[in-house]
PDB file of C-alpha atoms in Angstrom:
ATOM      1  CA  ASP A 188      -7.826 -19.788   1.901  1.00 65.00           C
ATOM      2  CA  GLY A 189      -9.401 -16.757  -0.426  1.00 72.00           C
ATOM      3  CA  GLY A 190      -6.991 -14.116  -1.673  1.00 90.00           C
ATOM      4  CA  ILE A 191      -5.363 -12.342  -4.211  1.00 94.00           C
ATOM      5  CA  THR A 192      -2.716 -14.199  -6.834  1.00 95.00           C
ATOM      6  CA  GLN A 193      -0.870 -12.729  -8.900  1.00 95.00           C
ATOM      7  CA  SER A 194       1.272 -14.107 -11.891  1.00 91.00           C
ATOM      8  CA  PRO A 195       3.749 -14.398 -12.456  1.00 92.00           C
ATOM      9  CA  LYS A 196       6.271 -13.166  -9.346  1.00 93.00           C
ATOM     10  CA  TYR A 197       9.385 -11.774 -11.823  1.00 94.00           C
ATOM     11  CA  LEU A 198       9.239 -10.352 -15.355  1.00 94.00           C
ATOM     12  CA  PHE A 199      11.838  -9.437 -17.814  1.00 93.00           C
ATOM     13  CA  ARG A 200      10.173  -7.079 -20.694  1.00 90.00           C
ATOM     14  CA  LYS A 201      12.415  -5.681 -23.821  1.00 90.00           C
ATOM     15  CA  GLU A 202      12.251  -2.336 -24.591  1.00 87.00           C
ATOM     16  CA  GLY A 203       9.531  -1.502 -26.865  1.00 87.00           C
ATOM     17  CA  GLN A 204       7.123  -4.827 -26.334  1.00 91.00           C
ATOM     18  CA  ASN A 205       3.723  -4.597 -24.297  1.00 94.00           C
ATOM     19  CA  VAL A 206       3.700  -6.846 -21.475  1.00 94.00           C
ATOM     20  CA  THR A 207      -0.009  -7.538 -18.978  1.00 96.00           C
ATOM     21  CA  LEU A 208       0.683  -8.792 -15.375  1.00 96.00           C
ATOM     22  CA  SER A 209      -2.276 -10.724 -13.813  1.00 97.00           C
ATOM     23  CA  CYS A 210      -3.705 -10.309 -11.112  1.00 97.00           C
ATOM     24  CA  GLU A 211      -7.142 -12.546  -9.929  1.00 97.00           C
ATOM     25  CA  GLN A 212      -8.906 -12.541  -6.438  1.00 96.00           C
ATOM     26  CA  ASN A 213     -11.632 -15.010  -4.981  1.00 95.00           C
ATOM     27  CA  LEU A 214     -12.684 -13.115  -2.628  1.00 93.00           C
ATOM     28  CA  ASN A 215     -15.892 -11.306  -3.942  1.00 92.00           C
ATOM     29  CA  HIS A 216     -14.463  -7.906  -3.995  1.00 91.00           C
ATOM     30  CA  ASP A 217     -15.648  -5.125  -5.734  1.00 90.00           C
ATOM     31  CA  ALA A 218     -13.141  -2.734  -6.295  1.00 91.00           C
ATOM     32  CA  MET A 219      -9.222  -3.732  -7.241  1.00 94.00           C
ATOM     33  CA  TYR A 220      -5.952  -1.742  -7.325  1.00 94.00           C
ATOM     34  CA  TRP A 221      -2.499  -1.589  -9.075  1.00 97.00           C
ATOM     35  CA  TYR A 222      -0.230  -0.004  -6.944  1.00 96.00           C
ATOM     36  CA  ARG A 223       3.968   1.035  -8.328  1.00 97.00           C
ATOM     37  CA  GLN A 224       6.925   1.404  -6.049  1.00 96.00           C
ATOM     38  CA  ASP A 225      10.271   1.987  -6.909  1.00 93.00           C
ATOM     39  CA  PRO A 226      12.822   0.999  -5.314  1.00 82.00           C
ATOM     40  CA  GLY A 227      13.241   3.186  -1.833  1.00 76.00           C
ATOM     41  CA  GLN A 228       9.751   4.653  -2.550  1.00 81.00           C
ATOM     42  CA  GLY A 229       6.524   4.713  -1.417  1.00 88.00           C
ATOM     43  CA  LEU A 230       3.424   2.784  -3.411  1.00 94.00           C
ATOM     44  CA  ARG A 231       1.545   5.072  -6.084  1.00 94.00           C
ATOM     45  CA  LEU A 232      -1.728   4.414  -7.388  1.00 94.00           C
ATOM     46  CA  ILE A 233      -2.503   3.705 -11.307  1.00 96.00           C
ATOM     47  CA  TYR A 234      -5.295   2.503 -11.706  1.00 96.00           C
ATOM     48  CA  TYR A 235      -8.527   1.296  -9.290  1.00 94.00           C
ATOM     49  CA  SER A 236     -11.565  -0.374 -10.073  1.00 94.00           C
ATOM     50  CA  GLN A 237     -14.972   0.393  -8.042  1.00 90.00           C
ATOM     51  CA  ILE A 238     -17.128  -2.503 -10.584  1.00 91.00           C
ATOM     52  CA  VAL A 239     -17.056  -4.582 -13.507  1.00 94.00           C
ATOM     53  CA  ASN A 240     -16.185  -2.266 -16.361  1.00 95.00           C
ATOM     54  CA  ASP A 241     -15.399   0.128 -14.648  1.00 94.00           C
ATOM     55  CA  PHE A 242     -12.071   1.527 -14.391  1.00 95.00           C
ATOM     56  CA  GLN A 243     -10.552   5.197 -13.414  1.00 94.00           C
ATOM     57  CA  LYS A 244      -6.946   6.636 -13.581  1.00 95.00           C
ATOM     58  CA  GLY A 245      -5.003   6.706 -10.770  1.00 93.00           C
ATOM     59  CA  ASP A 246      -1.957   9.201 -10.132  1.00 92.00           C
ATOM     60  CA  ILE A 247       0.682   7.925 -12.270  1.00 95.00           C
ATOM     61  CA  ALA A 248      -1.918   5.672 -15.152  1.00 96.00           C
ATOM     62  CA  GLU A 249       0.082   7.409 -18.019  1.00 96.00           C
ATOM     63  CA  GLY A 250       1.454   4.675 -20.550  1.00 96.00           C
ATOM     64  CA  TYR A 251      -0.526   1.926 -18.095  1.00 97.00           C
ATOM     65  CA  SER A 252      -3.946   0.271 -19.440  1.00 97.00           C
ATOM     66  CA  VAL A 253      -6.237  -2.128 -17.520  1.00 98.00           C
ATOM     67  CA  SER A 254      -9.607  -3.805 -18.131  1.00 97.00           C
ATOM     68  CA  ARG A 255     -12.133  -5.079 -15.738  1.00 97.00           C
ATOM     69  CA  GLU A 256     -14.121  -7.706 -17.081  1.00 97.00           C
ATOM     70  CA  LYS A 257     -14.849 -10.244 -14.870  1.00 97.00           C
ATOM     71  CA  LYS A 258     -15.713  -9.256 -11.118  1.00 96.00           C
ATOM     72  CA  GLU A 259     -11.834 -11.391 -10.246  1.00 97.00           C
ATOM     73  CA  SER A 260      -9.358 -10.000 -12.497  1.00 98.00           C
ATOM     74  CA  PHE A 261      -8.168  -7.022 -12.843  1.00 98.00           C
ATOM     75  CA  PRO A 262      -5.112  -7.217 -15.690  1.00 98.00           C
ATOM     76  CA  LEU A 263      -2.779  -4.137 -16.083  1.00 97.00           C
ATOM     77  CA  THR A 264      -1.037  -4.215 -18.956  1.00 97.00           C
ATOM     78  CA  VAL A 265       2.578  -1.863 -19.236  1.00 95.00           C
ATOM     79  CA  THR A 266       2.618  -0.693 -22.686  1.00 94.00           C
ATOM     80  CA  SER A 267       5.651   0.771 -24.598  1.00 89.00           C
ATOM     81  CA  ALA A 268       4.743   3.972 -23.689  1.00 88.00           C
ATOM     82  CA  GLN A 269       5.543   3.891 -20.197  1.00 89.00           C
ATOM     83  CA  LYS A 270       9.118   4.938 -20.606  1.00 87.00           C
ATOM     84  CA  ASN A 271      10.411   4.056 -17.113  1.00 91.00           C
ATOM     85  CA  PRO A 272       8.480   0.269 -16.455  1.00 92.00           C
ATOM     86  CA  THR A 273      11.272  -1.291 -13.735  1.00 94.00           C
ATOM     87  CA  ALA A 274       9.426  -1.164 -10.481  1.00 95.00           C
ATOM     88  CA  PHE A 275       7.087  -3.729  -8.412  1.00 96.00           C
ATOM     89  CA  TYR A 276       3.696  -3.879  -8.766  1.00 97.00           C
ATOM     90  CA  LEU A 277       1.531  -4.921  -6.645  1.00 96.00           C
ATOM     91  CA  CYS A 278      -2.598  -5.373  -6.265  1.00 96.00           C
ATOM     92  CA  ALA A 279      -4.813  -4.655  -4.347  1.00 94.00           C
ATOM     93  CA  SER A 280      -8.713  -5.572  -3.366  1.00 93.00           C
ATOM     94  CA  SER A 281     -11.338  -4.073  -1.311  1.00 89.00           C
ATOM     95  CA  ILE A 282     -14.731  -5.095  -0.625  1.00 80.00           C
ATOM     96  CA  GLY A 283     -15.786  -1.850  -1.985  1.00 67.00           C
ATOM     97  CA  PRO A 284     -15.854   2.069  -0.562  1.00 60.00           C
ATOM     98  CA  ARG A 285     -15.777   2.975   2.755  1.00 61.00           C
ATOM     99  CA  THR A 286     -14.942   0.068   4.551  1.00 63.00           C
ATOM    100  CA  GLY A 287     -11.502   0.845   5.563  1.00 64.00           C
ATOM    101  CA  GLY A 288     -10.240  -3.051   4.238  1.00 76.00           C
ATOM    102  CA  TYR A 289      -7.716  -4.259   1.405  1.00 87.00           C
ATOM    103  CA  THR A 290      -6.101  -7.373   0.786  1.00 89.00           C
ATOM    104  CA  PHE A 291      -3.014  -7.168  -1.069  1.00 92.00           C
ATOM    105  CA  GLY A 292      -1.040  -9.434  -3.392  1.00 93.00           C
ATOM    106  CA  SER A 293       2.468 -10.333  -3.202  1.00 93.00           C
ATOM    107  CA  GLY A 294       3.687  -8.609  -6.355  1.00 95.00           C
ATOM    108  CA  THR A 295       4.984  -8.683  -9.358  1.00 96.00           C
ATOM    109  CA  ARG A 296       8.914  -7.413  -9.720  1.00 95.00           C
ATOM    110  CA  LEU A 297       8.922  -6.393 -13.869  1.00 95.00           C
ATOM    111  CA  THR A 298      12.428  -5.524 -15.453  1.00 94.00           C
ATOM    112  CA  VAL A 299      13.198  -3.978 -18.735  1.00 90.00           C
ATOM    113  CA  VAL A 300      16.009  -5.657 -20.286  1.00 86.00           C
TER     114      VAL A 300
ATOM    115  CA  ALA B 211      -6.111  16.285  -1.610  1.00 78.00           C
ATOM    116  CA  GLN B 212      -4.528  14.554   0.841  1.00 88.00           C
ATOM    117  CA  LYS B 213      -0.524  13.419   1.590  1.00 93.00           C
ATOM    118  CA  VAL B 214       1.005  10.997   4.265  1.00 96.00           C
ATOM    119  CA  THR B 215       4.523  11.654   5.273  1.00 96.00           C
ATOM    120  CA  GLN B 216       7.164   9.425   6.257  1.00 97.00           C
ATOM    121  CA  ALA B 217      10.313  11.790   7.210  1.00 95.00           C
ATOM    122  CA  GLN B 218      12.356   9.182   8.639  1.00 96.00           C
ATOM    123  CA  THR B 219      13.516   7.108   5.044  1.00 94.00           C
ATOM    124  CA  GLU B 220      15.390   4.743   7.359  1.00 96.00           C
ATOM    125  CA  ILE B 221      16.261   3.935  11.157  1.00 97.00           C
ATOM    126  CA  SER B 222      18.945   1.467  12.171  1.00 97.00           C
ATOM    127  CA  VAL B 223      18.595  -0.071  16.158  1.00 97.00           C
ATOM    128  CA  VAL B 224      20.227  -2.809  18.150  1.00 97.00           C
ATOM    129  CA  GLU B 225      18.236  -5.696  19.056  1.00 97.00           C
ATOM    130  CA  LYS B 226      15.484  -4.786  21.784  1.00 97.00           C
ATOM    131  CA  GLU B 227      16.317  -1.169  21.488  1.00 97.00           C
ATOM    132  CA  ASP B 228      12.942   0.595  21.244  1.00 97.00           C
ATOM    133  CA  VAL B 229      12.124   2.226  18.022  1.00 97.00           C
ATOM    134  CA  THR B 230       9.541   4.782  16.949  1.00 98.00           C
ATOM    135  CA  LEU B 231       8.374   5.588  13.558  1.00 98.00           C
ATOM    136  CA  ASP B 232       6.289   9.002  12.321  1.00 98.00           C
ATOM    137  CA  CYS B 233       3.670   9.526  10.439  1.00 98.00           C
ATOM    138  CA  VAL B 234       2.090  12.940   9.725  1.00 98.00           C
ATOM    139  CA  TYR B 235      -0.969  12.597   7.367  1.00 97.00           C
ATOM    140  CA  GLU B 236      -3.126  15.978   5.630  1.00 96.00           C
ATOM    141  CA  THR B 237      -6.324  15.314   4.427  1.00 92.00           C
ATOM    142  CA  ARG B 238      -8.945  17.972   4.016  1.00 90.00           C
ATOM    143  CA  ASP B 239     -11.731  15.417   5.471  1.00 87.00           C
ATOM    144  CA  THR B 240     -13.145  14.646   8.161  1.00 87.00           C
ATOM    145  CA  THR B 241     -14.065  11.184   8.341  1.00 89.00           C
ATOM    146  CA  TYR B 242     -10.715   8.523   7.372  1.00 91.00           C
ATOM    147  CA  TYR B 243      -8.530   5.557   7.911  1.00 91.00           C
ATOM    148  CA  LEU B 244      -5.465   5.485   9.041  1.00 93.00           C
ATOM    149  CA  PHE B 245      -3.183   2.149   8.057  1.00 94.00           C
ATOM    150  CA  TRP B 246       0.397   0.830   9.159  1.00 95.00           C
ATOM    151  CA  TYR B 247       1.975  -1.913   6.848  1.00 94.00           C
ATOM    152  CA  LYS B 248       5.079  -3.791   6.684  1.00 95.00           C
ATOM    153  CA  GLN B 249       6.820  -4.402   4.034  1.00 94.00           C
ATOM    154  CA  PRO B 250       9.170  -7.742   4.432  1.00 92.00           C
ATOM    155  CA  PRO B 251      11.735  -8.364   1.692  1.00 89.00           C
ATOM    156  CA  SER B 252       9.882 -10.663  -0.412  1.00 87.00           C
ATOM    157  CA  GLY B 253       7.451  -7.684  -0.924  1.00 88.00           C
ATOM    158  CA  GLU B 254       4.189  -8.304  -0.145  1.00 88.00           C
ATOM    159  CA  LEU B 255       2.508  -5.489   2.463  1.00 90.00           C
ATOM    160  CA  VAL B 256       1.642  -7.632   5.823  1.00 90.00           C
ATOM    161  CA  PHE B 257      -1.447  -5.498   7.842  1.00 90.00           C
ATOM    162  CA  LEU B 258      -0.339  -4.212  10.995  1.00 92.00           C
ATOM    163  CA  ILE B 259      -3.704  -1.927  12.084  1.00 91.00           C
ATOM    164  CA  ARG B 260      -6.313   0.332  10.475  1.00 90.00           C
ATOM    165  CA  ARG B 261      -7.681   3.403  12.802  1.00 90.00           C
ATOM    166  CA  ASN B 262     -10.652   5.637  12.420  1.00 88.00           C
ATOM    167  CA  SER B 263     -10.621   9.369  12.274  1.00 90.00           C
ATOM    168  CA  PHE B 264     -13.019   8.643  15.110  1.00 88.00           C
ATOM    169  CA  ASP B 265     -11.116   7.173  17.088  1.00 85.00           C
ATOM    170  CA  GLU B 266      -8.059   8.281  19.453  1.00 83.00           C
ATOM    171  CA  GLN B 267      -7.476   5.406  21.650  1.00 83.00           C
ATOM    172  CA  ASN B 268      -4.158   4.477  21.482  1.00 85.00           C
ATOM    173  CA  GLU B 269      -3.523   1.358  20.540  1.00 86.00           C
ATOM    174  CA  ILE B 270      -1.265  -1.768  21.525  1.00 87.00           C
ATOM    175  CA  SER B 271      -0.460  -5.201  20.666  1.00 88.00           C
ATOM    176  CA  GLY B 272       2.023  -7.031  21.828  1.00 93.00           C
ATOM    177  CA  ARG B 273       5.288  -5.486  21.258  1.00 95.00           C
ATOM    178  CA  TYR B 274       3.859  -2.472  18.993  1.00 95.00           C
ATOM    179  CA  SER B 275       1.997   0.614  19.791  1.00 95.00           C
ATOM    180  CA  TRP B 276       0.147   3.305  18.839  1.00 95.00           C
ATOM    181  CA  ASN B 277      -0.372   7.191  19.076  1.00 95.00           C
ATOM    182  CA  PHE B 278      -2.851   8.654  17.153  1.00 94.00           C
ATOM    183  CA  GLN B 279      -3.178  12.641  17.246  1.00 94.00           C
ATOM    184  CA  LYS B 280      -5.727  14.402  15.644  1.00 92.00           C
ATOM    185  CA  SER B 281      -4.071  17.772  16.638  1.00 92.00           C
ATOM    186  CA  THR B 282      -1.400  16.849  14.919  1.00 95.00           C
ATOM    187  CA  SER B 283      -2.083  15.323  12.008  1.00 95.00           C
ATOM    188  CA  SER B 284       0.067  12.280  13.508  1.00 96.00           C
ATOM    189  CA  PHE B 285      -0.254   8.199  13.742  1.00 96.00           C
ATOM    190  CA  ASN B 286       3.311   6.927  14.985  1.00 97.00           C
ATOM    191  CA  PHE B 287       4.119   3.808  15.520  1.00 97.00           C
ATOM    192  CA  THR B 288       6.209   2.211  18.309  1.00 97.00           C
ATOM    193  CA  ILE B 289       7.885  -0.978  18.006  1.00 97.00           C
ATOM    194  CA  THR B 290       9.056  -2.190  21.665  1.00 97.00           C
ATOM    195  CA  ALA B 291      12.196  -4.320  22.572  1.00 97.00           C
ATOM    196  CA  SER B 292      12.726  -4.684  18.418  1.00 97.00           C
ATOM    197  CA  GLN B 293      13.750  -7.979  17.076  1.00 97.00           C
ATOM    198  CA  VAL B 294      15.566  -8.444  14.089  1.00 96.00           C
ATOM    199  CA  VAL B 295      12.308 -10.242  12.265  1.00 95.00           C
ATOM    200  CA  ASP B 296      11.059  -6.609  12.709  1.00 97.00           C
ATOM    201  CA  SER B 297      13.602  -5.601  10.530  1.00 97.00           C
ATOM    202  CA  ALA B 298      11.130  -4.096   6.778  1.00 96.00           C
ATOM    203  CA  VAL B 299      10.236  -1.277   5.150  1.00 96.00           C
ATOM    204  CA  TYR B 300       6.884   0.171   6.967  1.00 97.00           C
ATOM    205  CA  PHE B 301       4.144   2.222   5.335  1.00 96.00           C
ATOM    206  CA  CYS B 302       1.486   4.323   6.954  1.00 96.00           C
ATOM    207  CA  ALA B 303      -1.199   4.965   4.906  1.00 95.00           C
ATOM    208  CA  LEU B 304      -4.796   7.311   4.562  1.00 93.00           C
ATOM    209  CA  SER B 305      -8.331   5.989   3.057  1.00 90.00           C
ATOM    210  CA  ASN B 306     -10.524   9.008   2.816  1.00 84.00           C
ATOM    211  CA  ILE B 307     -13.612   6.943   4.166  1.00 76.00           C
ATOM    212  CA  LYS B 308     -16.217   9.154   1.586  1.00 73.00           C
ATOM    213  CA  ALA B 309     -13.993   9.625  -1.607  1.00 70.00           C
ATOM    214  CA  ALA B 310     -15.051   7.758  -4.575  1.00 68.00           C
ATOM    215  CA  GLY B 311     -12.856   4.842  -5.304  1.00 69.00           C
ATOM    216  CA  ASN B 312     -11.805   4.217  -1.115  1.00 73.00           C
ATOM    217  CA  LYS B 313      -7.930   4.866  -2.477  1.00 83.00           C
ATOM    218  CA  LEU B 314      -4.788   3.765  -0.607  1.00 88.00           C
ATOM    219  CA  THR B 315      -2.298   7.311  -0.552  1.00 92.00           C
ATOM    220  CA  PHE B 316       0.949   6.105   1.271  1.00 94.00           C
ATOM    221  CA  GLY B 317       3.624   7.759   2.112  1.00 95.00           C
ATOM    222  CA  GLY B 318       7.167   7.126   1.475  1.00 94.00           C
ATOM    223  CA  GLY B 319       8.467   4.651   3.539  1.00 95.00           C
ATOM    224  CA  THR B 320      10.754   3.911   6.631  1.00 97.00           C
ATOM    225  CA  ARG B 321      12.899   1.211   6.368  1.00 96.00           C
ATOM    226  CA  VAL B 322      13.519  -0.340   9.877  1.00 97.00           C
ATOM    227  CA  LEU B 323      17.296  -2.410  10.626  1.00 97.00           C
ATOM    228  CA  VAL B 324      17.626  -4.255  13.741  1.00 97.00           C
ATOM    229  CA  LYS B 325      21.130  -5.659  14.403  1.00 97.00           C
ATOM    230  CA  PRO B 326      21.348  -8.484  16.424  1.00 95.00           C
TER     231      PRO B 326
END
């Protein structure tokens, strides 16, 4: 079945460490997105990519980095510069601009210990 | 810039009561999509509906119904005869059809608690 796989489901990080969240899709979608969700709040866009080897900052990109070397993969690195990384991270994909269709992964819950 | 506001942070009802979730949006674009998603405790987002800005017809799907009014920039969601399984966080979202990136802007979410 086609879909988005995020791993791991739970992740613990020590302060000052970088950590990478995985997002893989087998839907052949061109566009991919990373959202952050804090408790009791909505989702905010971190980064998005419309095509391989290209990505743009979203609303809260500071302290994060991404890469898009393959169409299927859009990993997110939470760097030590991110001052408050504890959150729930959701990855999504869409066929492309103006399609209005999105598929979401099941999320990764990151906790800084 | 675009914005989605869900003024109700939490709604608590008793099973079989109806519940309406409000969603107000702001956008300068004339062509856009509106969405509702359900987020159960497991965390994934479950797609409920997508509405094109050109289609103002209300929609009903089982116990769910949606009222789209462009005049008031609202896209409200009603659950009729609520059930315990409806307990979740519900998000309203907006994407501008012609904007680069096809990005979704979410409201803050409304937590619905249905008590037996």
